[in-house]
Coordinates of C-alpha atoms and ligand atoms in Angstrom, one line a residue:
M1 CA 115.2 111.2 69.3
N2 CA 116.5 114.2 70.9
V3 CA 114.6 115.3 73.9
A4 CA 114.9 118.8 75.5
L5 CA 117.2 118.3 78.4
L6 CA 115.6 119.3 81.8
P7 CA 117.0 120.3 85.1
W8 CA 116.1 116.8 86.1
D9 CA 118.3 115.3 83.4
R10 CA 121.4 117.5 84.3
M11 CA 120.9 116.6 88.0
W12 CA 120.7 112.9 87.1
G13 CA 123.6 113.2 85.0
D14 CA 125.6 115.1 87.8
L15 CA 125.0 112.1 90.2
A16 CA 125.6 109.2 87.6
P17 CA 129.4 109.0 88.3
V18 CA 129.5 109.6 91.9
G19 CA 130.5 106.2 93.6
R20 CA 129.9 104.2 90.6
D21 CA 131.6 100.8 90.3
A22 CA 133.1 100.7 86.8
R23 CA 133.0 96.9 86.8
S24 CA 129.5 96.2 88.0
G25 CA 127.7 99.4 87.3
G26 CA 126.5 99.5 90.9
Y27 CA 126.9 102.1 93.4
R28 CA 129.1 102.2 96.7
R29 CA 127.9 105.5 98.5
S30 CA 128.3 104.8 102.1
A31 CA 127.8 107.2 105.1
W32 CA 130.9 109.6 106.0
T33 CA 133.0 108.6 103.1
S34 CA 134.5 110.7 100.2
E35 CA 131.6 109.5 98.0
D36 CA 129.2 110.9 100.8
A37 CA 131.2 114.2 100.9
T38 CA 130.7 114.7 97.1
L39 CA 127.0 114.1 97.4
R40 CA 126.7 116.5 100.3
E41 CA 128.6 119.2 98.1
W42 CA 126.3 118.5 95.1
F43 CA 123.3 119.0 97.4
A44 CA 124.6 122.1 98.8
G45 CA 125.3 123.4 95.2
E46 CA 121.7 122.6 94.1
A47 CA 120.4 124.5 97.1
A48 CA 122.7 127.5 96.5
A49 CA 121.7 127.5 92.9
R50 CA 118.1 128.1 93.9
G51 CA 118.8 130.5 96.7
L52 CA 117.7 128.1 99.4
D53 CA 118.9 128.2 103.0
L54 CA 121.0 125.3 103.7
V55 CA 121.0 124.0 107.3
T56 CA 122.8 120.7 108.4
D57 CA 121.2 119.3 111.4
R58 CA 122.7 117.6 114.5
A59 CA 122.3 114.1 112.7
G60 CA 124.1 115.2 109.8
N61 CA 121.0 115.4 107.6
Q62 CA 120.7 118.3 105.1
W63 CA 117.7 120.8 104.6
A64 CA 117.5 123.4 101.8
W65 CA 114.6 125.8 102.8
W66 CA 112.7 128.0 100.5
G67 CA 111.0 130.4 103.1
D68 CA 111.8 130.6 106.9
P69 CA 110.5 127.7 108.8
D70 CA 111.1 129.2 112.1
A71 CA 109.1 132.5 111.1
D72 CA 106.4 130.9 108.9
G73 CA 106.5 127.2 109.6
P74 CA 106.3 124.4 110.0
G75 CA 106.9 123.7 106.4
L76 CA 106.4 121.0 103.8
V77 CA 109.6 118.9 103.3
L78 CA 110.2 116.8 100.3
G79 CA 113.3 114.6 99.8
S80 CA 115.1 111.3 100.4
H81 CA 118.5 109.8 100.7
L82 CA 121.6 109.7 98.6
D83 CA 123.5 106.8 100.0
S84 CA 123.3 103.3 98.6
V85 CA 123.6 99.6 99.6
P86 CA 127.0 98.0 98.3
D87 CA 126.7 97.9 94.5
G88 CA 123.2 99.4 94.7
G89 CA 121.1 100.9 92.0
A90 CA 121.0 104.5 90.8
F91 CA 117.4 105.3 91.8
D92 CA 116.9 104.1 95.4
G93 CA 117.3 107.4 97.2
P94 CA 118.7 109.8 94.6
L95 CA 115.4 109.7 92.7
G96 CA 113.7 111.3 95.5
V97 CA 116.2 114.1 96.1
V98 CA 116.5 115.0 92.5
S99 CA 112.7 115.0 92.0
A100 CA 112.3 117.1 95.0
F101 CA 114.6 119.9 93.5
A102 CA 112.9 119.4 90.1
A103 CA 109.5 119.6 91.6
L104 CA 110.5 122.8 93.4
D105 CA 111.7 124.2 90.2
A106 CA 108.4 123.3 88.6
V107 CA 106.1 125.1 91.3
R108 CA 108.4 128.0 91.0
D109 CA 108.3 128.2 87.2
R110 CA 104.4 128.2 87.5
G111 CA 104.6 131.2 89.7
F112 CA 103.4 129.2 92.6
T113 CA 103.8 131.2 96.1
P114 CA 103.4 128.8 98.9
S115 CA 101.6 129.7 102.1
R116 CA 104.3 127.9 104.1
P117 CA 108.1 127.2 103.6
I118 CA 109.2 124.3 101.3
A119 CA 112.4 122.4 101.9
V120 CA 114.3 119.7 100.2
A121 CA 115.9 117.2 102.6
H122 CA 118.8 114.9 102.3
F123 CA 118.7 112.2 104.9
C124 CA 122.1 110.7 105.6
D125 CA 123.1 107.0 106.0
E126 CA 119.5 105.6 105.3
E127 CA 120.8 102.2 104.1
G128 CA 122.9 101.8 107.1
A129 CA 125.5 99.8 104.8
R130 CA 128.7 100.9 106.6
F131 CA 127.5 101.1 110.3
G132 CA 124.6 98.6 110.1
I133 CA 121.7 100.7 111.2
A134 CA 119.2 101.4 108.7
C135 CA 117.8 105.2 108.5
A136 CA 120.5 106.2 111.0
G137 CA 120.2 110.0 110.0
S138 CA 116.5 110.2 110.4
R139 CA 116.6 107.8 113.5
I140 CA 119.2 110.0 115.2
L141 CA 117.2 113.1 114.4
T142 CA 114.0 111.8 115.9
G143 CA 115.8 110.1 119.0
A144 CA 115.0 106.4 117.6
L145 CA 118.8 105.9 117.6
D146 CA 120.7 107.1 120.7
A147 CA 123.6 109.3 119.5
V148 CA 125.9 107.6 122.2
R149 CA 125.2 104.3 120.5
A150 CA 125.5 105.7 117.0
R151 CA 128.9 107.3 117.8
G152 CA 130.1 103.8 118.7
L153 CA 128.9 101.8 115.9
T154 CA 131.8 100.3 114.0
D155 CA 132.3 99.5 110.1
A156 CA 133.9 96.6 108.8
D157 CA 137.4 98.0 109.4
G158 CA 136.6 98.8 113.1
I159 CA 136.2 102.6 112.3
T160 CA 133.6 104.1 114.5
M161 CA 130.9 106.5 113.2
A162 CA 132.5 109.2 115.3
E163 CA 135.9 108.8 113.9
A164 CA 134.5 108.7 110.3
M165 CA 132.4 111.7 110.9
T166 CA 135.5 113.5 112.3
R167 CA 137.4 112.6 109.3
A168 CA 134.6 113.9 107.1
G169 CA 134.9 117.3 109.0
H170 CA 131.7 116.8 111.1
D171 CA 131.8 116.9 114.8
P172 CA 130.5 113.9 116.3
A173 CA 130.1 115.6 119.7
H174 CA 127.2 117.6 118.0
L175 CA 125.7 114.3 116.9
G176 CA 121.9 114.0 118.6
T177 CA 118.3 114.3 118.5
D178 CA 117.4 117.5 117.0
A179 CA 113.8 118.8 118.2
E180 CA 114.2 122.3 116.6
T181 CA 114.8 120.8 113.1
L182 CA 112.0 118.3 113.6
R183 CA 109.7 121.1 114.8
R184 CA 110.1 122.7 111.4
V185 CA 108.8 119.7 109.5
G186 CA 105.0 120.1 109.1
T187 CA 104.5 117.6 106.5
F188 CA 107.1 115.2 104.7
V189 CA 106.5 113.6 101.3
E190 CA 109.2 111.2 100.1
L191 CA 109.2 110.0 96.4
H192 CA 110.9 106.7 96.0
V193 CA 111.4 104.4 93.0
E194 CA 109.1 101.6 93.6
Q195 CA 111.2 98.4 95.0
G196 CA 108.6 95.8 93.6
R197 CA 106.5 95.5 90.6
G198 CA 103.1 96.7 91.8
L199 CA 103.0 99.6 89.4
A200 CA 104.2 97.7 86.6
D201 CA 101.4 95.2 87.2
L202 CA 98.9 98.0 87.4
D203 CA 100.3 99.8 84.4
R204 CA 100.5 103.0 86.2
A205 CA 103.5 105.4 86.7
V206 CA 102.8 106.8 90.1
A207 CA 101.4 105.2 93.4
V208 CA 100.8 106.6 96.8
G209 CA 102.4 104.7 99.9
S210 CA 99.9 103.3 102.4
A211 CA 102.3 101.7 104.9
I212 CA 105.8 100.1 105.5
R213 CA 105.7 96.5 106.6
P214 CA 107.5 95.3 109.6
H215 CA 111.2 94.6 109.2
G216 CA 114.4 94.3 111.2
R217 CA 118.1 93.3 111.3
W218 CA 119.6 90.8 113.6
R219 CA 123.3 89.9 114.1
V220 CA 124.3 86.3 114.7
D221 CA 127.7 85.4 116.2
L222 CA 128.8 81.8 115.9
P223 CA 131.9 80.8 117.8
G224 CA 134.2 77.9 116.7
E225 CA 137.7 76.7 117.2
A226 CA 140.4 77.9 114.9
N227 CA 142.4 75.2 113.6
H228 CA 144.3 73.9 110.5
A229 CA 142.1 72.9 107.5
G230 CA 144.4 70.0 106.4
T231 CA 145.6 68.4 109.6
T232 CA 142.3 68.6 111.7
L233 CA 140.4 65.4 111.8
L234 CA 136.7 65.9 111.0
A235 CA 135.7 64.5 114.5
D236 CA 138.0 67.1 116.0
R237 CA 136.4 70.0 114.3
D238 CA 134.3 72.8 115.9
D239 CA 133.7 74.6 112.5
P240 CA 131.2 77.6 112.8
M241 CA 130.7 77.8 109.0
L242 CA 128.6 74.7 109.4
A243 CA 126.3 76.6 112.0
F244 CA 126.1 79.4 109.6
A245 CA 125.1 77.2 106.6
S246 CA 122.5 75.7 108.9
L247 CA 121.3 79.2 109.6
V248 CA 121.0 80.3 106.0
L249 CA 119.0 77.3 105.2
A250 CA 116.8 77.6 108.5
A251 CA 116.1 81.4 107.6
R252 CA 114.7 80.4 104.3
E253 CA 112.7 77.5 105.8
A254 CA 111.2 79.7 108.6
A255 CA 110.2 82.5 106.1
E256 CA 108.4 80.0 104.0
K257 CA 106.8 78.4 107.1
H258 CA 105.6 81.9 108.6
D259 CA 104.8 83.5 105.2
A260 CA 107.5 86.1 105.6
V261 CA 111.0 86.9 104.0
A262 CA 114.3 86.5 105.2
T263 CA 117.7 87.2 103.9
C264 CA 121.3 86.3 105.0
G265 CA 123.1 88.8 102.7
K266 CA 126.1 89.7 104.8
V267 CA 128.7 87.4 106.6
R268 CA 132.0 88.1 108.3
V269 CA 134.5 85.4 108.8
E270 CA 137.5 85.4 111.2
P271 CA 140.2 84.8 110.2
N272 CA 138.7 84.4 106.9
G273 CA 141.6 82.2 105.5
V274 CA 141.1 79.5 102.8
N275 CA 143.2 77.1 104.9
A276 CA 141.9 77.8 108.4
I277 CA 138.8 76.6 110.1
P278 CA 137.2 79.8 111.4
S279 CA 137.3 80.9 115.1
L280 CA 133.9 83.1 114.6
V281 CA 131.4 83.5 111.9
T282 CA 129.2 86.6 112.1
G283 CA 126.2 86.7 110.0
W284 CA 123.3 89.3 109.6
V285 CA 119.6 88.3 109.1
D286 CA 117.1 90.8 107.4
A287 CA 113.6 89.6 108.1
R288 CA 110.3 91.0 107.1
G289 CA 106.6 90.3 106.7
D290 CA 103.1 91.7 106.4
D291 CA 102.9 91.6 110.3
E292 CA 105.0 91.7 113.3
A293 CA 104.1 88.2 114.5
R294 CA 105.3 86.5 111.3
V295 CA 108.8 88.2 111.7
R296 CA 109.0 87.5 115.3
A297 CA 108.2 83.8 114.4
V298 CA 111.0 83.6 111.9
I299 CA 113.4 85.0 114.4
A300 CA 112.2 82.7 117.2
D301 CA 113.0 79.5 115.0
L302 CA 116.4 81.0 114.4
T303 CA 117.1 81.9 117.9
S304 CA 116.7 78.3 119.1
L305 CA 119.0 77.0 116.1
V306 CA 121.9 79.6 117.2
E307 CA 121.6 79.0 120.7
D308 CA 121.8 75.1 120.1
R309 CA 125.2 76.2 118.4
R310 CA 126.5 78.3 121.3
G311 CA 125.7 81.3 119.3
T312 CA 124.2 84.6 120.0
L313 CA 121.5 86.6 118.0
T314 CA 121.3 90.3 118.6
E315 CA 118.6 92.6 117.3
E316 CA 120.3 95.6 115.7
S317 CA 117.2 97.5 114.3
W318 CA 113.5 96.9 114.3
T319 CA 110.7 98.9 112.6
G320 CA 107.2 97.9 113.3
I321 CA 104.4 98.3 110.7
T322 CA 104.3 101.9 109.8
P323 CA 101.0 103.1 108.3
F324 CA 101.0 106.4 106.5
P325 CA 97.9 108.8 107.6
T326 CA 95.1 107.3 105.4
D327 CA 93.4 110.6 105.1
L328 CA 96.6 112.2 103.6
A329 CA 97.2 109.3 101.4
G330 CA 93.7 109.1 100.2
R331 CA 93.9 112.9 99.4
L332 CA 97.0 112.5 97.3
S333 CA 95.6 109.5 95.4
A334 CA 92.5 111.5 94.5
L335 CA 94.8 114.4 93.6
L336 CA 96.8 112.1 91.3
D337 CA 94.0 110.5 89.1
D338 CA 93.2 108.0 91.5
A339 CA 96.9 106.7 91.9
P340 CA 97.0 103.2 93.4
V341 CA 97.8 103.2 97.1
L342 CA 100.5 100.6 97.9
A343 CA 102.3 99.2 100.8
T344 CA 105.9 98.5 100.7
G345 CA 108.3 96.1 102.4
A346 CA 111.2 98.5 102.0
G347 CA 112.2 100.7 104.8
H348 CA 112.4 104.6 104.2
D349 CA 113.2 107.6 106.3
A350 CA 109.5 108.6 105.6
G351 CA 108.6 105.5 107.9
I352 CA 110.9 106.9 110.7
L353 CA 109.4 110.5 110.5
S354 CA 106.0 109.0 110.6
A355 CA 106.7 106.8 113.6
A356 CA 107.9 110.2 115.1
G357 CA 104.4 111.8 114.5
V358 CA 105.2 113.7 111.5
P359 CA 102.4 113.6 109.0
T360 CA 104.0 111.8 106.2
A361 CA 103.2 110.4 102.6
M362 CA 105.3 108.6 100.1
L363 CA 105.0 108.5 96.2
F364 CA 106.3 105.7 94.4
V365 CA 107.5 105.6 90.7
R366 CA 107.1 102.6 88.4
N367 CA 110.2 100.2 88.3
P368 CA 109.6 98.0 85.3
T369 CA 111.3 94.9 86.6
G370 CA 110.8 95.7 90.4
V371 CA 114.4 95.1 90.8
S372 CA 116.2 97.0 93.6
H373 CA 119.4 97.0 95.6
S374 CA 121.1 96.0 92.5
P375 CA 123.0 97.6 89.5
A376 CA 119.9 96.5 87.4
E377 CA 117.5 98.8 89.3
F378 CA 115.8 101.1 86.7
A379 CA 113.1 103.4 86.0
E380 CA 112.0 104.9 82.6
R381 CA 112.6 108.7 82.2
D382 CA 109.1 109.5 81.3
D383 CA 108.0 107.7 84.7
C384 CA 110.6 109.6 86.6
L385 CA 109.2 113.0 85.1
A386 CA 105.7 111.8 85.7
G387 CA 106.9 111.4 89.4
V388 CA 108.3 114.9 89.4
A389 CA 104.9 116.2 88.0
A390 CA 103.1 114.4 90.7
L391 CA 105.4 115.7 93.4
A392 CA 104.9 119.2 92.1
T393 CA 101.2 118.8 92.2
V394 CA 101.4 117.4 95.8
A395 CA 103.6 120.2 96.9
E396 CA 101.1 123.0 95.3
E397 CA 98.2 121.1 97.3
L398 CA 100.0 120.8 100.6
A399 CA 101.6 124.4 100.5
R400 CA 98.9 126.4 99.0
Ligands
HGY501 O1 116.5 97.9 103.5 C1 115.6 98.7 103.1 O2 114.3 98.3 103.2 C2 115.9 100.2 102.8 O3 116.2 100.3 101.3 N1 116.8 101.0 103.5
MN502 MN1 117.4 100.9 99.8
MN503 MN1 115.6 104.0 99.6

């Protein structure tokens, strides 16, 4: 069946090949890489095509303004991120940015004249896939991540964020909190593919966000003694891989015990040789739960296990429960045909801005399987267009 292609389709098609792994179909779009540069150029092109004023803030986030936020602000901001987890899905992030541009198109096509400026935002490095800190762009912007610490973060190859930014043509000395940019944001609304099955189970296309559940990331360093895999007696081994194996099993056990979730999805082994007992194993734990106490209980269980094995466990990032303003969520739910109001276990830039005091809301678009952070992540085009229509309705409501 031929459907009339919309700007949404064209934008979606533009992004489809950027950073896509031909083998898995997943995406590799990390901060300050060539893929990131392509995505930034795409964003700038979409802004220019609409006559929007493009600004890049001190944290590297991009803002495309319709109207002057300094003269007539603060404004309404729509948007999300464009980066991905390794081998991530197509929708997590980009759906929010593409939908924001499409919603702007829709309200302009209807002849809507906003009472305040409206912007589309692209927050950089939301997944923290390369340098390890989630929502790095919005955290630096709001001061939740210190610029000195951020510049020194390193990727798997030991390249610092400062070096990566420099190679990408951005001055890392400029990196920092940007109060001027933040002052321009009166309200932020982030549309995002749902990372779960709430809407599928409710048979609705769009939901409003109520809160982001507590979550954090911890690095675990487990030392051992490098030695020969073939000639070292078992009794003489100090093999940190055994400690890591215990950690992985203990993380699942603690999550079950404390009614939380925990994941060991990333590990680095030194020297990483088939025939060498490792000298060091570094693993990361992602733990989340309905309340902070549960998550902290999981980490407490793991801390004693790690310390018993001469290891260290270091908190790399933490986000406490982040409720979105209930009056705003309720207002949007009523506006959107009593859309369900759902909490999420996924972190978002909206959570960072909300924690910084910006009135914030989220819209979720149905994900039929709930799968995310995977090439299998999906949303039906009709539901994506329902999300655009909802975002346009919200934009008119909040900027009239
Ligand atoms: O990890 C998260 O929850 C988000 O996708 N950054
Ligand atoms: Mn994500
Ligand atoms: Mn996301």
